[in-house]
Amino acid sequence: MGVCPAWEVPLADAEPRRATAVAPSNIALLKYWGKRDVRLNVPETGSISVTLAGLETQTTVAFDDALAEDRVVGTGLDTPTARSRIVAFLDLVRERFGVTAHAQVRTESNFPVGAGLASSASGFAALTLACDGALGLGLEVSELSALARRGSGSAARSFFDGFAEMDPGSRADGSDAFAHALGPPELLPVEILVAVVSEQAKAVGSTEGMARTAATSPFYRAWLDAARDGLPRLRDALLAGDLATVGPLAEESAMAMHAAMLSSRPPLLYWRGATVEVVRRVAALRDMGLGAWVTIDAGPQVKVLTEPAHADTVAQSLAEVEGVSRVLRSRPGPGARRVEPRVAGEGA
Ligand code: PMV
């Protein structure tokens, strides 16, 4: 990692050092569930994701010597842990780059937070890029990805346009555990439909859930083997732009992960009744010849991968399933980027 020596960062500034970044959410086509180092947040296995267009978090950070403590405002901060995770990340940035100032953080997501839509992915990617800009760190994208990983494993994948692969690395310090680009949004013609069945925050967060699965599921090792086996196959199919192969592999990955979750003690059951009904509906659509496959994260929402030509029909069918409150539509989109605040004068 290119660590910026403390003497390169101004020690006291009259003006706050401020920057704004936007980062998208992403969903894993090939999931990770389990950490090889919990403190450094290093995954056991690699993962492959699609960057979601239009599901974004905008974050402004201002490091200000006049502040006595960090101030965090915005959406998705209803739980005490959400705020403390951001402060812990700021502490990490301060320690690594020799910064003493506290920060004001304003973060806004345009999609439901805390229910399996990877708000932590977009949130920590945006926070990382905003910190980089505010402090003038000039980090490489691999360094940004590895740093964002400390906030949330999936955040490491939100920097890239289109599709990304997370490498678990092998170094004990986690410095080679970061994501890289797999290809632009056009690589795979696909629409991603999110059938929202509940907007309540999930009961068990992913860090606790992963630890429970690793400690108690008799299928944990088998799940890791399945993930390692599936990754190169899904990568090859993706690079060939072959949705008819990517779709089933993505569905298998999600189902194998949920099998490991369900076999944990006590079981991790993230699904609701409507989750099952959506899975059944997608299977029925497939029986009718429509290319559609499900993937599900640590929450009740079902994400459906479908051919763009069939997306309207599939979206309408999902909206008719009892218990589905709405269907969000997305496609592969752009990765994280620096922006000016949306409204002049807006900011932290
Ligand atoms: O790293 P986290 O806390 O965002 O956990 C991600 C876990 C899954 O979404 C279930 C899988 C994945 O690879 O994104």
Short mmCIF file of C-alpha atoms and ligand atoms in Angstrom, two decimals:
data_model
loop_
_atom_site.label_atom_id
_atom_site.label_comp_id
_atom_site.label_asym_id
_atom_site.label_seq_id
_atom_site.Cartn_x
_atom_site.Cartn_y
_atom_site.Cartn_z
CA MET A 1 0.00 0.00 0.00
CA GLY A 2 1.26 3.48 -0.76
CA VAL A 3 1.13 4.92 2.73
CA CYS A 4 1.21 8.69 2.70
CA PRO A 5 3.78 9.88 5.27
CA ALA A 6 2.28 12.04 7.99
CA TRP A 7 4.38 15.07 7.02
CA GLU A 8 2.68 15.25 3.60
CA VAL A 9 -0.68 15.96 5.22
CA PRO A 10 -1.16 19.52 6.48
CA LEU A 11 -1.27 19.37 10.26
CA ALA A 12 -3.62 22.28 10.75
CA ASP A 13 -5.82 23.86 8.14
CA ALA A 14 -7.99 26.89 8.49
CA GLU A 15 -10.31 25.48 5.78
CA PRO A 16 -11.87 22.03 6.10
CA ARG A 17 -10.50 19.52 3.59
CA ARG A 18 -13.61 18.40 1.75
CA ALA A 19 -14.63 16.10 -1.11
CA THR A 20 -17.75 14.38 -2.39
CA ALA A 21 -18.02 10.97 -4.09
CA VAL A 22 -20.81 8.83 -5.49
CA ALA A 23 -20.61 5.04 -5.42
CA PRO A 24 -23.02 2.41 -6.69
CA SER A 25 -24.23 -0.66 -4.95
CA ASN A 26 -23.22 -4.01 -6.40
CA ILE A 27 -24.50 -7.54 -6.09
CA ALA A 28 -22.38 -10.63 -6.16
CA LEU A 29 -23.09 -13.07 -8.97
CA LEU A 30 -20.61 -15.40 -7.27
CA LYS A 31 -20.98 -14.83 -3.52
CA TYR A 32 -18.52 -14.65 -0.69
CA TRP A 33 -19.62 -15.68 2.82
CA GLY A 34 -16.81 -16.17 5.31
CA LYS A 35 -13.66 -14.31 6.35
CA ARG A 36 -10.10 -15.55 6.60
CA ASP A 37 -9.24 -12.58 8.83
CA VAL A 38 -12.09 -10.91 10.70
CA ARG A 39 -10.11 -7.90 12.02
CA LEU A 40 -8.67 -7.04 8.59
CA ASN A 41 -11.92 -8.08 6.89
CA VAL A 42 -10.29 -10.41 4.37
CA PRO A 43 -12.62 -12.88 2.62
CA GLU A 44 -11.91 -16.61 2.48
CA THR A 45 -12.87 -16.83 -1.17
CA GLY A 46 -13.09 -14.58 -4.23
CA SER A 47 -16.32 -13.15 -5.57
CA ILE A 48 -17.66 -11.66 -8.79
CA SER A 49 -20.12 -8.78 -8.90
CA VAL A 50 -22.18 -6.60 -11.16
CA THR A 51 -22.17 -2.87 -10.44
CA LEU A 52 -25.76 -1.57 -10.21
CA ALA A 53 -26.68 1.51 -12.23
CA GLY A 54 -28.78 4.07 -10.38
CA LEU A 55 -28.62 2.51 -6.89
CA GLU A 56 -26.14 4.88 -5.34
CA THR A 57 -24.81 6.57 -2.23
CA GLN A 58 -23.44 10.10 -2.28
CA THR A 59 -21.06 10.98 0.54
CA THR A 60 -19.35 14.23 1.44
CA VAL A 61 -16.47 14.24 3.92
CA ALA A 62 -14.90 17.34 5.43
CA PHE A 63 -11.91 16.90 7.73
CA ASP A 64 -11.91 19.92 10.01
CA ASP A 65 -9.39 20.72 12.76
CA ALA A 66 -12.07 22.70 14.57
CA LEU A 67 -14.22 19.60 15.25
CA ALA A 68 -13.99 17.87 18.64
CA GLU A 69 -15.51 14.64 17.30
CA ASP A 70 -16.79 13.06 14.09
CA ARG A 71 -20.29 14.07 13.00
CA VAL A 72 -22.20 11.69 10.76
CA VAL A 73 -25.58 12.55 9.25
CA GLY A 74 -27.72 11.09 6.47
CA THR A 75 -29.77 8.05 5.51
CA GLY A 76 -29.28 4.52 6.82
CA LEU A 77 -27.84 5.60 10.15
CA ASP A 78 -30.75 4.50 12.33
CA THR A 79 -28.80 1.77 14.10
CA PRO A 80 -25.96 2.64 16.50
CA THR A 81 -23.67 0.20 14.66
CA ALA A 82 -24.08 2.00 11.30
CA ARG A 83 -22.66 5.21 12.78
CA SER A 84 -19.93 3.49 14.80
CA ARG A 85 -18.74 1.56 11.71
CA ILE A 86 -18.24 4.87 9.90
CA VAL A 87 -16.36 6.37 12.85
CA ALA A 88 -14.19 3.22 13.10
CA PHE A 89 -13.37 3.59 9.40
CA LEU A 90 -12.44 7.27 9.89
CA ASP A 91 -10.19 6.19 12.80
CA LEU A 92 -8.47 3.73 10.46
CA VAL A 93 -7.94 6.42 7.81
CA ARG A 94 -6.57 8.84 10.43
CA GLU A 95 -4.21 6.23 11.83
CA ARG A 96 -2.92 5.06 8.46
CA PHE A 97 -2.40 8.51 6.93
CA GLY A 98 -1.34 10.45 10.01
CA VAL A 99 -4.39 12.72 10.15
CA THR A 100 -5.58 14.21 13.44
CA ALA A 101 -8.68 16.17 12.35
CA HIS A 102 -12.17 14.86 12.93
CA ALA A 103 -14.63 14.77 10.09
CA GLN A 104 -18.12 15.75 9.18
CA VAL A 105 -19.78 13.12 7.00
CA ARG A 106 -23.04 13.46 5.09
CA THR A 107 -24.22 10.31 3.34
CA GLU A 108 -27.40 9.79 1.30
CA SER A 109 -28.51 6.59 -0.42
CA ASN A 110 -31.32 6.53 -2.98
CA PHE A 111 -32.47 2.97 -2.17
CA PRO A 112 -33.68 1.03 0.92
CA VAL A 113 -30.85 0.58 3.37
CA GLY A 114 -30.12 -2.45 5.53
CA ALA A 115 -32.24 -5.07 3.80
CA GLY A 116 -29.81 -6.98 1.63
CA LEU A 117 -29.27 -4.34 -1.05
CA ALA A 118 -25.63 -3.80 -0.12
CA SER A 119 -25.94 -0.23 1.13
CA SER A 120 -22.69 -0.86 2.98
CA ALA A 121 -21.01 -1.55 -0.38
CA SER A 122 -21.98 1.79 -1.91
CA GLY A 123 -21.59 3.59 1.43
CA PHE A 124 -18.03 2.52 2.21
CA ALA A 125 -16.87 2.87 -1.41
CA ALA A 126 -18.20 6.45 -1.48
CA LEU A 127 -16.69 7.20 1.94
CA THR A 128 -13.30 5.81 0.86
CA LEU A 129 -13.19 7.87 -2.34
CA ALA A 130 -14.38 11.02 -0.53
CA CYS A 131 -11.63 10.56 2.14
CA ASP A 132 -9.06 10.06 -0.61
CA GLY A 133 -10.18 13.29 -2.29
CA ALA A 134 -10.50 15.33 0.90
CA LEU A 135 -7.02 14.37 2.11
CA GLY A 136 -5.41 14.45 -1.36
CA LEU A 137 -4.11 10.90 -0.92
CA GLY A 138 -4.13 10.00 -4.63
CA LEU A 139 -4.55 6.27 -3.95
CA GLU A 140 -4.54 3.74 -6.82
CA VAL A 141 -7.86 1.99 -7.44
CA SER A 142 -6.46 -1.24 -5.96
CA GLU A 143 -5.52 0.67 -2.81
CA LEU A 144 -8.95 2.31 -2.66
CA SER A 145 -10.54 -1.13 -3.06
CA ALA A 146 -8.42 -2.68 -0.28
CA LEU A 147 -9.14 0.27 2.02
CA ALA A 148 -12.90 0.15 1.35
CA ARG A 149 -12.77 -3.58 2.17
CA ARG A 150 -11.97 -2.65 5.77
CA GLY A 151 -15.39 -0.97 5.98
CA SER A 152 -17.31 -3.68 4.13
CA GLY A 153 -16.09 -6.63 2.05
CA SER A 154 -18.50 -5.97 -0.78
CA ALA A 155 -17.48 -2.27 -0.92
CA ALA A 156 -14.16 -3.33 -2.44
CA ARG A 157 -16.10 -4.22 -5.64
CA SER A 158 -17.99 -0.90 -6.10
CA PHE A 159 -15.17 1.05 -7.77
CA PHE A 160 -15.46 -0.59 -11.17
CA ASP A 161 -17.68 -0.04 -14.19
CA GLY A 162 -19.74 -3.08 -15.15
CA PHE A 163 -18.28 -6.18 -13.50
CA ALA A 164 -15.61 -6.78 -10.88
CA GLU A 165 -13.77 -9.69 -9.29
CA MET A 166 -12.60 -9.64 -5.69
CA ASP A 167 -9.37 -11.52 -5.03
CA PRO A 168 -9.06 -12.88 -1.47
CA GLY A 169 -5.25 -12.59 -1.72
CA SER A 170 -2.85 -14.66 0.34
CA ARG A 171 -0.83 -12.16 2.41
CA ALA A 172 -1.42 -12.17 6.14
CA ASP A 173 -1.80 -8.38 6.20
CA GLY A 174 -4.59 -8.46 3.58
CA SER A 175 -2.75 -5.99 1.31
CA ASP A 176 -3.37 -8.16 -1.79
CA ALA A 177 -7.08 -8.60 -1.07
CA PHE A 178 -8.74 -6.17 -3.45
CA ALA A 179 -10.98 -6.18 -6.50
CA HIS A 180 -10.23 -5.52 -10.15
CA ALA A 181 -12.34 -4.77 -13.23
CA LEU A 182 -13.61 -7.71 -15.26
CA GLY A 183 -15.28 -5.81 -18.06
CA PRO A 184 -17.51 -2.86 -18.98
CA PRO A 185 -21.31 -2.74 -18.59
CA GLU A 186 -21.75 -3.96 -22.21
CA LEU A 187 -19.90 -7.21 -21.43
CA LEU A 188 -23.10 -9.01 -20.46
CA PRO A 189 -26.54 -7.95 -21.73
CA VAL A 190 -28.56 -8.27 -18.53
CA GLU A 191 -31.13 -6.42 -16.46
CA ILE A 192 -31.21 -6.78 -12.70
CA LEU A 193 -34.67 -6.61 -11.13
CA VAL A 194 -34.93 -6.30 -7.36
CA ALA A 195 -38.17 -7.70 -5.95
CA VAL A 196 -38.49 -5.86 -2.64
CA VAL A 197 -40.41 -7.96 -0.11
CA SER A 198 -39.41 -6.18 3.11
CA GLU A 199 -37.69 -2.89 3.89
CA GLN A 200 -36.97 -3.76 7.53
CA ALA A 201 -33.30 -3.84 8.49
CA LYS A 202 -31.95 -7.38 8.64
CA ALA A 203 -31.79 -9.12 12.02
CA VAL A 204 -28.26 -10.53 11.78
CA GLY A 205 -25.55 -8.50 10.05
CA SER A 206 -23.17 -10.18 7.62
CA THR A 207 -20.09 -10.12 9.89
CA GLU A 208 -21.93 -11.89 12.71
CA GLY A 209 -23.70 -14.20 10.24
CA MET A 210 -20.45 -15.23 8.56
CA ALA A 211 -18.80 -15.93 11.91
CA ARG A 212 -21.77 -18.07 12.95
CA THR A 213 -21.73 -20.06 9.71
CA ALA A 214 -17.96 -20.63 9.91
CA ALA A 215 -18.23 -21.77 13.53
CA THR A 216 -21.33 -23.96 13.35
CA SER A 217 -22.40 -25.05 9.86
CA PRO A 218 -21.42 -28.64 8.98
CA PHE A 219 -21.47 -27.47 5.34
CA TYR A 220 -19.14 -24.47 5.69
CA ARG A 221 -16.10 -26.18 4.13
CA ALA A 222 -18.24 -27.59 1.32
CA TRP A 223 -19.62 -24.11 0.66
CA LEU A 224 -16.09 -22.65 0.41
CA ASP A 225 -15.12 -25.45 -2.01
CA ALA A 226 -18.23 -24.74 -4.11
CA ALA A 227 -17.36 -21.03 -4.23
CA ARG A 228 -13.77 -21.74 -5.31
CA ASP A 229 -14.99 -24.17 -7.96
CA GLY A 230 -17.71 -21.88 -9.31
CA LEU A 231 -15.61 -18.72 -9.58
CA PRO A 232 -13.53 -19.51 -12.70
CA ARG A 233 -16.56 -21.02 -14.42
CA LEU A 234 -18.69 -17.95 -13.81
CA ARG A 235 -15.79 -15.66 -14.80
CA ASP A 236 -15.35 -17.50 -18.12
CA ALA A 237 -19.06 -17.37 -18.89
CA LEU A 238 -19.16 -13.66 -18.04
CA LEU A 239 -16.15 -12.88 -20.23
CA ALA A 240 -17.92 -14.75 -23.05
CA GLY A 241 -21.05 -12.60 -22.50
CA ASP A 242 -23.04 -15.81 -21.96
CA LEU A 243 -26.01 -15.03 -19.68
CA ALA A 244 -27.52 -18.51 -20.21
CA THR A 245 -24.47 -19.90 -18.33
CA VAL A 246 -23.91 -17.00 -15.91
CA GLY A 247 -27.55 -17.09 -14.72
CA PRO A 248 -27.64 -20.71 -13.48
CA LEU A 249 -24.15 -20.40 -11.92
CA ALA A 250 -25.21 -17.25 -10.08
CA GLU A 251 -28.36 -18.98 -8.81
CA GLU A 252 -26.33 -22.02 -7.68
CA SER A 253 -23.89 -19.78 -5.81
CA ALA A 254 -26.70 -18.01 -3.93
CA MET A 255 -28.49 -21.28 -3.08
CA ALA A 256 -25.28 -22.93 -1.84
CA MET A 257 -24.56 -19.89 0.35
CA HIS A 258 -28.10 -19.96 1.80
CA ALA A 259 -27.76 -23.71 2.43
CA ALA A 260 -24.70 -22.96 4.57
CA MET A 261 -26.55 -20.11 6.30
CA LEU A 262 -29.59 -22.32 7.02
CA SER A 263 -27.43 -25.09 8.44
CA SER A 264 -25.82 -22.70 10.95
CA ARG A 265 -26.81 -22.97 14.62
CA PRO A 266 -29.09 -21.19 15.27
CA PRO A 267 -30.14 -21.07 11.60
CA LEU A 268 -29.69 -17.91 9.56
CA LEU A 269 -33.00 -17.60 7.76
CA TYR A 270 -32.95 -14.33 5.82
CA TRP A 271 -35.92 -15.27 3.63
CA ARG A 272 -39.56 -14.34 4.07
CA GLY A 273 -42.57 -16.13 2.61
CA ALA A 274 -42.63 -13.81 -0.39
CA THR A 275 -38.95 -14.55 -1.01
CA VAL A 276 -39.88 -18.18 -1.68
CA GLU A 277 -42.83 -17.15 -3.85
CA VAL A 278 -40.56 -14.99 -6.03
CA VAL A 279 -38.07 -17.86 -6.43
CA ARG A 280 -40.97 -20.08 -7.54
CA ARG A 281 -42.28 -17.44 -9.93
CA VAL A 282 -38.88 -17.09 -11.59
CA ALA A 283 -38.67 -20.88 -12.04
CA ALA A 284 -42.14 -20.80 -13.65
CA LEU A 285 -41.07 -18.00 -16.00
CA ARG A 286 -38.08 -20.11 -17.00
CA ASP A 287 -40.38 -23.03 -17.72
CA MET A 288 -42.18 -20.68 -20.13
CA GLY A 289 -38.90 -20.07 -21.95
CA LEU A 290 -37.90 -16.72 -20.41
CA GLY A 291 -34.26 -16.40 -19.37
CA ALA A 292 -34.43 -15.39 -15.68
CA TRP A 293 -32.44 -16.49 -12.63
CA VAL A 294 -32.45 -15.45 -8.97
CA THR A 295 -29.78 -14.38 -6.56
CA ILE A 296 -30.33 -13.50 -2.88
CA ASP A 297 -28.00 -11.87 -0.35
CA ALA A 298 -28.17 -11.56 3.44
CA GLY A 299 -31.72 -10.26 3.33
CA PRO A 300 -35.18 -11.13 2.00
CA GLN A 301 -35.00 -9.29 -1.35
CA VAL A 302 -34.77 -11.39 -4.51
CA LYS A 303 -32.60 -10.04 -7.31
CA VAL A 304 -33.50 -11.44 -10.71
CA LEU A 305 -31.08 -11.54 -13.62
CA THR A 306 -32.88 -11.42 -16.92
CA GLU A 307 -32.40 -10.78 -20.62
CA PRO A 308 -33.15 -7.13 -21.44
CA ALA A 309 -35.70 -8.23 -24.08
CA HIS A 310 -37.76 -10.02 -21.40
CA ALA A 311 -37.24 -7.52 -18.57
CA ASP A 312 -40.65 -5.79 -18.89
CA THR A 313 -42.54 -9.11 -18.79
CA VAL A 314 -40.46 -10.45 -15.90
CA ALA A 315 -40.75 -7.19 -13.90
CA GLN A 316 -44.54 -7.18 -14.32
CA SER A 317 -44.79 -10.81 -13.27
CA LEU A 318 -42.65 -10.19 -10.15
CA ALA A 319 -44.78 -7.18 -9.17
CA GLU A 320 -47.85 -9.46 -9.17
CA VAL A 321 -46.40 -11.85 -6.58
CA GLU A 322 -48.18 -11.39 -3.25
CA GLY A 323 -45.87 -9.73 -0.74
CA VAL A 324 -43.74 -7.90 -3.30
CA SER A 325 -44.02 -4.20 -2.46
CA ARG A 326 -42.09 -2.92 -5.48
CA VAL A 327 -39.66 -3.91 -8.17
CA LEU A 328 -36.50 -1.84 -8.66
CA ARG A 329 -34.81 -2.08 -12.05
CA SER A 330 -31.14 -1.74 -12.72
CA ARG A 331 -28.47 -2.75 -15.21
CA PRO A 332 -24.70 -2.92 -15.14
CA GLY A 333 -23.50 0.62 -14.53
CA PRO A 334 -20.59 2.92 -13.71
CA GLY A 335 -18.34 2.52 -10.68
CA ALA A 336 -17.50 5.03 -7.95
CA ARG A 337 -16.48 8.53 -8.95
CA ARG A 338 -15.75 11.97 -7.48
CA VAL A 339 -18.44 14.60 -7.98
CA GLU A 340 -19.29 18.11 -6.94
CA PRO A 341 -22.09 18.21 -4.35
CA ARG A 342 -25.50 17.84 -6.05
CA VAL A 343 -26.75 21.27 -4.94
CA ALA A 344 -24.40 24.26 -4.77
CA GLY A 345 -23.45 24.86 -1.17
CA GLU A 346 -24.66 21.41 -0.08
CA GLY A 347 -22.16 19.31 1.76
CA ALA A 348 -21.14 18.02 5.12
O1 PMV B 1 -19.02 -7.68 2.98
P1 PMV B 1 -20.45 -7.54 3.32
O2 PMV B 1 -20.66 -7.27 4.75
O3 PMV B 1 -21.12 -6.53 2.45
O4 PMV B 1 -21.15 -8.96 3.04
C1 PMV B 1 -21.52 -9.38 1.75
C2 PMV B 1 -22.22 -10.67 1.82
C3 PMV B 1 -23.07 -11.04 0.62
O5 PMV B 1 -23.72 -9.90 0.10
C4 PMV B 1 -24.14 -12.01 1.09
C5 PMV B 1 -22.26 -11.73 -0.47
C6 PMV B 1 -21.42 -10.86 -1.37
O6 PMV B 1 -20.43 -11.39 -1.90
O7 PMV B 1 -21.75 -9.68 -1.57
#
